[in-house]
Amino acid sequence: MEQDEKKLGRQYAVPAERQEIIMRHIRVKGSAQIKELAEWLDVSEATIRRDLDDLDQQGRVKRTHGGAISSHYGTSFEHQYEEKQRLMQEEKRRIAQKAASYVNERDTIFLDSGTTAYLMGTYLRDIPNISVFTYDTMIASSIDLHQTSSMIVTGGVRRTGYNNVLLGSYAENFLRGLRVDKVFLGADAVDLDFGISNSNMMEAEIKRVAQSIGGCTFLMTDHSKFDKVALAKVCALEKIDVLITDKGTEEKYLEELKKKIKQVVTV
């Protein structure tokens, strides 16, 4: 959060004023966690829970495990790419760097579309003899790899509004003919029961196929994606071998994730 917002936040002791500040934050980021709001506004977590409960009763937010999300987002909602680049920047950077540390010389990997995947790609440039497969043309055209490494792009049709993403049967069939060492996925939403989901049905299918072709599947996602459901299911949490997320997730939620995912890493 911006420094001036932190200074302003601590001035609001009246619940109605504080709740307006909370609403502004949720409108911008799409979600908020109790812990981060309590630290930002310099109040107890119990106070934030009461504020979020009030806002939920008013129909202005939807309460989630450990926080709240905007009540205006349906399962097909998706931020524009430029908006995604501005959200959770530091968390995504740490997640991406950690994910890249799992890539070794001579690995073949699938790299998903998205801002975290793009950041991960920037940390691969010094690893020799790797082969990177992706359906994201921005990653393919912008990422510098070691001179001994290769970048391979699927075929497909550009997604309307997200011109860097290739979708359709050409992309899916290309991936079905592969077997890679490691798959690195992103997600629009993660739910303990519904699993991993995406707001676009065709992109969800690409991710679903990609998950099936890897020897080991990694999920890279920040805590703002947790306790949410998007339109199309990608896979169950049990299909993920390693989850890499940030430390903004409540410990109780992490414990529930650990019951379904082999390894959960926080950075």
Tab-separated table of C-alpha atoms in Angstrom:
chain	number	residue	atom	x	y	z
A	1	MET	CA	0.000	0.000	0.000
A	2	GLU	CA	1.125	3.527	-0.642
A	3	GLN	CA	2.856	5.381	2.204
A	4	ASP	CA	0.372	8.269	2.194
A	5	GLU	CA	-2.472	5.774	2.518
A	6	LYS	CA	-0.815	4.276	5.580
A	7	LYS	CA	-0.685	7.688	7.225
A	8	LEU	CA	-4.301	8.400	6.340
A	9	GLY	CA	-5.490	4.972	7.444
A	10	ARG	CA	-4.515	5.421	11.066
A	11	GLN	CA	-6.607	8.586	11.362
A	12	TYR	CA	-9.917	6.785	10.881
A	13	ALA	CA	-11.232	5.642	14.263
A	14	VAL	CA	-14.931	6.013	13.349
A	15	PRO	CA	-16.137	2.665	11.919
A	16	ALA	CA	-18.004	4.201	8.967
A	17	GLU	CA	-14.936	6.176	7.874
A	18	ARG	CA	-12.638	3.212	8.381
A	19	GLN	CA	-14.954	0.992	6.373
A	20	GLU	CA	-14.878	3.440	3.467
A	21	ILE	CA	-11.088	3.237	3.462
A	22	ILE	CA	-11.342	-0.565	3.492
A	23	MET	CA	-13.786	-0.462	0.594
A	24	ARG	CA	-11.460	1.727	-1.468
A	25	HIS	CA	-8.648	-0.747	-0.935
A	26	ILE	CA	-10.806	-3.735	-1.914
A	27	ARG	CA	-12.073	-1.960	-5.041
A	28	VAL	CA	-8.488	-1.390	-6.163
A	29	LYS	CA	-7.017	-4.789	-5.266
A	30	GLY	CA	-10.103	-6.965	-5.528
A	31	SER	CA	-9.546	-8.479	-2.092
A	32	ALA	CA	-8.058	-7.865	1.341
A	33	GLN	CA	-6.789	-9.930	4.237
A	34	ILE	CA	-7.660	-9.220	7.889
A	35	LYS	CA	-4.028	-9.202	8.977
A	36	GLU	CA	-2.876	-6.668	6.380
A	37	LEU	CA	-5.828	-4.359	7.054
A	38	ALA	CA	-5.240	-4.471	10.807
A	39	GLU	CA	-1.589	-3.540	10.375
A	40	TRP	CA	-2.399	-0.820	7.850
A	41	LEU	CA	-5.130	0.828	9.924
A	42	ASP	CA	-3.340	0.212	13.239
A	43	VAL	CA	-6.341	-1.526	14.828
A	44	SER	CA	-6.963	-5.034	16.141
A	45	GLU	CA	-7.852	-7.946	13.878
A	46	ALA	CA	-11.110	-8.267	15.830
A	47	THR	CA	-12.016	-4.708	14.797
A	48	ILE	CA	-11.338	-5.500	11.143
A	49	ARG	CA	-13.447	-8.656	11.359
A	50	ARG	CA	-16.372	-6.587	12.652
A	51	ASP	CA	-15.867	-4.052	9.860
A	52	LEU	CA	-15.829	-6.767	7.198
A	53	ASP	CA	-18.854	-8.467	8.726
A	54	ASP	CA	-20.716	-5.134	8.601
A	55	LEU	CA	-19.719	-4.579	4.977
A	56	ASP	CA	-20.746	-8.135	4.114
A	57	GLN	CA	-24.184	-7.596	5.676
A	58	GLN	CA	-24.519	-4.410	3.638
A	59	GLY	CA	-23.775	-6.421	0.495
A	60	ARG	CA	-20.679	-4.371	-0.296
A	61	VAL	CA	-18.141	-7.213	0.074
A	62	LYS	CA	-18.136	-10.998	0.300
A	63	ARG	CA	-16.463	-12.408	3.401
A	64	THR	CA	-13.851	-15.078	2.799
A	65	HIS	CA	-11.626	-17.154	5.028
A	66	GLY	CA	-9.286	-14.561	6.495
A	67	GLY	CA	-10.572	-11.523	4.629
A	68	ALA	CA	-13.014	-10.307	1.985
A	69	ILE	CA	-13.395	-9.847	-1.758
A	70	SER	CA	-15.374	-7.365	-3.807
A	71	SER	CA	-19.028	-8.317	-4.114
A	72	HIS	CA	-19.086	-6.936	-7.668
A	73	TYR	CA	-16.841	-9.616	-9.172
A	74	GLY	CA	-18.555	-12.594	-10.795
A	75	THR	CA	-16.763	-15.834	-11.626
A	76	SER	CA	-15.944	-14.561	-15.126
A	77	PHE	CA	-14.333	-11.329	-13.891
A	78	GLU	CA	-10.694	-10.829	-14.788
A	79	HIS	CA	-8.412	-7.828	-14.382
A	80	GLN	CA	-6.875	-6.453	-17.559
A	81	TYR	CA	-3.211	-7.379	-18.053
A	82	GLU	CA	-2.023	-3.863	-17.217
A	83	GLU	CA	-4.010	-3.968	-13.961
A	84	LYS	CA	-2.541	-7.356	-13.070
A	85	GLN	CA	0.945	-5.924	-13.448
A	86	ARG	CA	0.197	-3.376	-10.722
A	87	LEU	CA	-1.316	-5.823	-8.225
A	88	MET	CA	0.745	-7.570	-5.525
A	89	GLN	CA	3.996	-6.650	-7.264
A	90	GLU	CA	6.442	-7.457	-4.467
A	91	GLU	CA	4.683	-10.716	-3.597
A	92	LYS	CA	4.733	-11.822	-7.237
A	93	ARG	CA	8.423	-10.975	-7.548
A	94	ARG	CA	9.331	-13.149	-4.548
A	95	ILE	CA	7.143	-16.014	-5.748
A	96	ALA	CA	8.618	-15.838	-9.249
A	97	GLN	CA	12.192	-15.820	-7.985
A	98	LYS	CA	11.551	-18.824	-5.760
A	99	ALA	CA	9.843	-20.714	-8.585
A	100	ALA	CA	12.822	-20.105	-10.884
A	101	SER	CA	15.129	-21.638	-8.255
A	102	TYR	CA	13.513	-25.029	-8.953
A	103	VAL	CA	14.650	-24.985	-12.588
A	104	ASN	CA	17.895	-26.842	-13.259
A	105	GLU	CA	20.209	-27.198	-16.225
A	106	ARG	CA	18.705	-29.335	-19.009
A	107	ASP	CA	15.174	-29.111	-17.628
A	108	THR	CA	12.208	-28.949	-19.975
A	109	ILE	CA	9.494	-26.708	-18.509
A	110	PHE	CA	6.069	-25.343	-19.334
A	111	LEU	CA	5.605	-21.707	-18.340
A	112	ASP	CA	2.038	-20.457	-17.976
A	113	SER	CA	0.684	-17.107	-19.102
A	114	GLY	CA	0.414	-14.216	-16.664
A	115	THR	CA	2.384	-11.607	-14.784
A	116	THR	CA	3.942	-13.968	-12.226
A	117	ALA	CA	5.000	-16.357	-14.992
A	118	TYR	CA	6.524	-13.448	-16.892
A	119	LEU	CA	8.509	-12.417	-13.816
A	120	MET	CA	9.667	-15.997	-13.333
A	121	GLY	CA	10.954	-15.997	-16.898
A	122	THR	CA	13.238	-13.071	-16.133
A	123	TYR	CA	15.063	-15.219	-13.563
A	124	LEU	CA	15.853	-18.005	-16.053
A	125	ARG	CA	18.433	-16.210	-18.175
A	126	ASP	CA	21.515	-17.741	-16.520
A	127	ILE	CA	20.377	-21.375	-16.608
A	128	PRO	CA	21.961	-23.257	-19.533
A	129	ASN	CA	20.398	-25.890	-21.776
A	130	ILE	CA	16.770	-25.506	-20.727
A	131	SER	CA	13.741	-25.716	-23.027
A	132	VAL	CA	10.826	-23.414	-22.191
A	133	PHE	CA	7.377	-24.044	-23.684
A	134	THR	CA	4.685	-21.367	-23.416
A	135	TYR	CA	1.503	-20.074	-25.047
A	136	ASP	CA	2.254	-16.496	-23.954
A	137	THR	CA	3.830	-14.517	-26.809
A	138	MET	CA	4.920	-11.705	-24.490
A	139	ILE	CA	7.010	-14.169	-22.501
A	140	ALA	CA	8.326	-15.698	-25.715
A	141	SER	CA	9.319	-12.377	-27.268
A	142	SER	CA	10.566	-10.521	-24.179
A	143	ILE	CA	12.391	-13.042	-22.005
A	144	ASP	CA	16.140	-13.425	-22.456
A	145	LEU	CA	17.381	-16.994	-21.997
A	146	HIS	CA	20.884	-18.411	-21.862
A	147	GLN	CA	22.387	-18.771	-25.345
A	148	THR	CA	22.219	-22.568	-25.037
A	149	SER	CA	18.532	-22.583	-24.068
A	150	SER	CA	15.395	-22.651	-26.239
A	151	MET	CA	11.993	-20.933	-26.188
A	152	ILE	CA	9.178	-22.801	-27.952
A	153	VAL	CA	5.727	-21.268	-28.541
A	154	THR	CA	2.507	-23.177	-29.175
A	155	GLY	CA	0.306	-22.344	-32.116
A	156	GLY	CA	-3.185	-21.014	-31.531
A	157	VAL	CA	-5.537	-18.074	-31.862
A	158	ARG	CA	-4.917	-14.826	-30.005
A	159	ARG	CA	-7.306	-14.248	-27.136
A	160	THR	CA	-9.458	-11.131	-27.571
A	161	GLY	CA	-8.374	-8.461	-25.135
A	162	TYR	CA	-5.266	-10.438	-24.143
A	163	ASN	CA	-3.286	-10.482	-27.364
A	164	ASN	CA	-0.274	-12.130	-25.756
A	165	VAL	CA	-2.239	-15.358	-25.093
A	166	LEU	CA	-2.690	-18.139	-27.684
A	167	LEU	CA	-5.696	-20.433	-27.263
A	168	GLY	CA	-7.648	-23.139	-29.059
A	169	SER	CA	-7.158	-26.641	-30.411
A	170	TYR	CA	-3.770	-25.920	-32.022
A	171	ALA	CA	-2.295	-24.924	-28.670
A	172	GLU	CA	-3.974	-27.791	-26.821
A	173	ASN	CA	-2.909	-30.470	-29.322
A	174	PHE	CA	0.635	-29.127	-29.396
A	175	LEU	CA	0.875	-29.514	-25.617
A	176	ARG	CA	-0.730	-32.969	-25.603
A	177	GLY	CA	2.197	-34.206	-27.672
A	178	LEU	CA	4.728	-33.191	-25.014
A	179	ARG	CA	6.111	-34.521	-21.776
A	180	VAL	CA	8.052	-31.934	-19.751
A	181	ASP	CA	9.943	-32.141	-16.474
A	182	LYS	CA	8.165	-29.286	-14.704
A	183	VAL	CA	4.976	-27.289	-15.203
A	184	PHE	CA	4.623	-23.820	-13.666
A	185	LEU	CA	1.008	-22.657	-13.452
A	186	GLY	CA	-0.730	-19.502	-12.320
A	187	ALA	CA	-4.381	-19.169	-11.284
A	188	ASP	CA	-7.214	-16.668	-11.150
A	189	ALA	CA	-8.697	-18.382	-8.105
A	190	VAL	CA	-7.889	-21.101	-5.568
A	191	ASP	CA	-10.507	-22.761	-3.383
A	192	LEU	CA	-10.059	-25.610	-0.917
A	193	ASP	CA	-13.032	-27.510	-2.349
A	194	PHE	CA	-13.310	-26.383	-5.994
A	195	GLY	CA	-9.560	-26.353	-6.556
A	196	ILE	CA	-7.796	-24.145	-9.110
A	197	SER	CA	-9.961	-22.202	-11.538
A	198	ASN	CA	-9.743	-19.596	-14.264
A	199	SER	CA	-12.144	-16.907	-15.459
A	200	ASN	CA	-11.756	-17.884	-19.139
A	201	MET	CA	-12.913	-21.349	-20.223
A	202	MET	CA	-10.488	-21.731	-23.133
A	203	GLU	CA	-7.487	-20.678	-21.075
A	204	ALA	CA	-8.573	-23.048	-18.304
A	205	GLU	CA	-8.404	-25.878	-20.855
A	206	ILE	CA	-4.840	-24.932	-21.806
A	207	LYS	CA	-3.847	-24.993	-18.133
A	208	ARG	CA	-5.645	-28.321	-17.650
A	209	VAL	CA	-3.724	-29.918	-20.505
A	210	ALA	CA	-0.456	-28.380	-19.314
A	211	GLN	CA	-0.921	-29.814	-15.828
A	212	SER	CA	-1.230	-33.283	-17.311
A	213	ILE	CA	2.057	-33.240	-19.238
A	214	GLY	CA	4.479	-32.489	-16.403
A	215	GLY	CA	6.520	-34.709	-14.142
A	216	CYS	CA	6.056	-32.129	-11.383
A	217	THR	CA	3.455	-29.348	-11.201
A	218	PHE	CA	4.100	-26.042	-9.444
A	219	LEU	CA	1.406	-23.483	-8.643
A	220	MET	CA	2.551	-19.856	-8.318
A	221	THR	CA	-0.032	-17.606	-6.705
A	222	ASP	CA	-0.263	-14.788	-4.175
A	223	HIS	CA	-2.672	-14.847	-1.237
A	224	SER	CA	-5.235	-12.563	-2.920
A	225	LYS	CA	-6.288	-15.532	-5.107
A	226	PHE	CA	-7.181	-17.785	-2.169
A	227	ASP	CA	-10.713	-18.631	-1.081
A	228	LYS	CA	-12.080	-17.638	-4.494
A	229	VAL	CA	-13.785	-19.499	-7.321
A	230	ALA	CA	-13.612	-18.538	-11.003
A	231	LEU	CA	-15.714	-19.759	-13.922
A	232	ALA	CA	-13.818	-22.818	-15.177
A	233	LYS	CA	-12.061	-25.452	-13.098
A	234	VAL	CA	-8.481	-26.290	-14.021
A	235	CYS	CA	-7.697	-29.087	-11.585
A	236	ALA	CA	-8.003	-30.232	-7.993
A	237	LEU	CA	-5.452	-29.048	-5.446
A	238	GLU	CA	-4.277	-32.646	-5.084
A	239	LYS	CA	-2.857	-32.415	-8.636
A	240	ILE	CA	-0.335	-29.796	-7.461
A	241	ASP	CA	3.053	-30.982	-6.210
A	242	VAL	CA	4.415	-27.638	-4.972
A	243	LEU	CA	2.529	-24.452	-4.096
A	244	ILE	CA	4.613	-21.273	-3.940
A	245	THR	CA	2.831	-18.346	-2.303
A	246	ASP	CA	3.569	-15.306	-0.138
A	247	LYS	CA	3.482	-14.893	3.624
A	248	GLY	CA	0.255	-12.900	3.613
A	249	THR	CA	-1.801	-16.077	3.968
A	250	GLU	CA	-3.230	-16.929	7.373
A	251	GLU	CA	-1.568	-19.911	9.025
A	252	LYS	CA	-4.900	-21.737	9.431
A	253	TYR	CA	-5.507	-21.539	5.680
A	254	LEU	CA	-1.979	-22.746	4.942
A	255	GLU	CA	-2.583	-25.764	7.160
A	256	GLU	CA	-5.691	-26.624	5.146
A	257	LEU	CA	-3.725	-26.274	1.899
A	258	LYS	CA	-1.025	-28.577	3.242
A	259	LYS	CA	-3.615	-31.315	3.675
A	260	LYS	CA	-4.187	-31.321	-0.089
A	261	ILE	CA	-0.829	-30.242	-1.605
A	262	LYS	CA	2.397	-32.184	-1.141
A	263	GLN	CA	4.568	-29.143	-0.460
A	264	VAL	CA	3.598	-25.543	0.409
A	265	VAL	CA	6.335	-22.907	0.255
A	266	THR	CA	5.893	-19.329	1.514
A	267	VAL	CA	8.262	-16.506	0.561
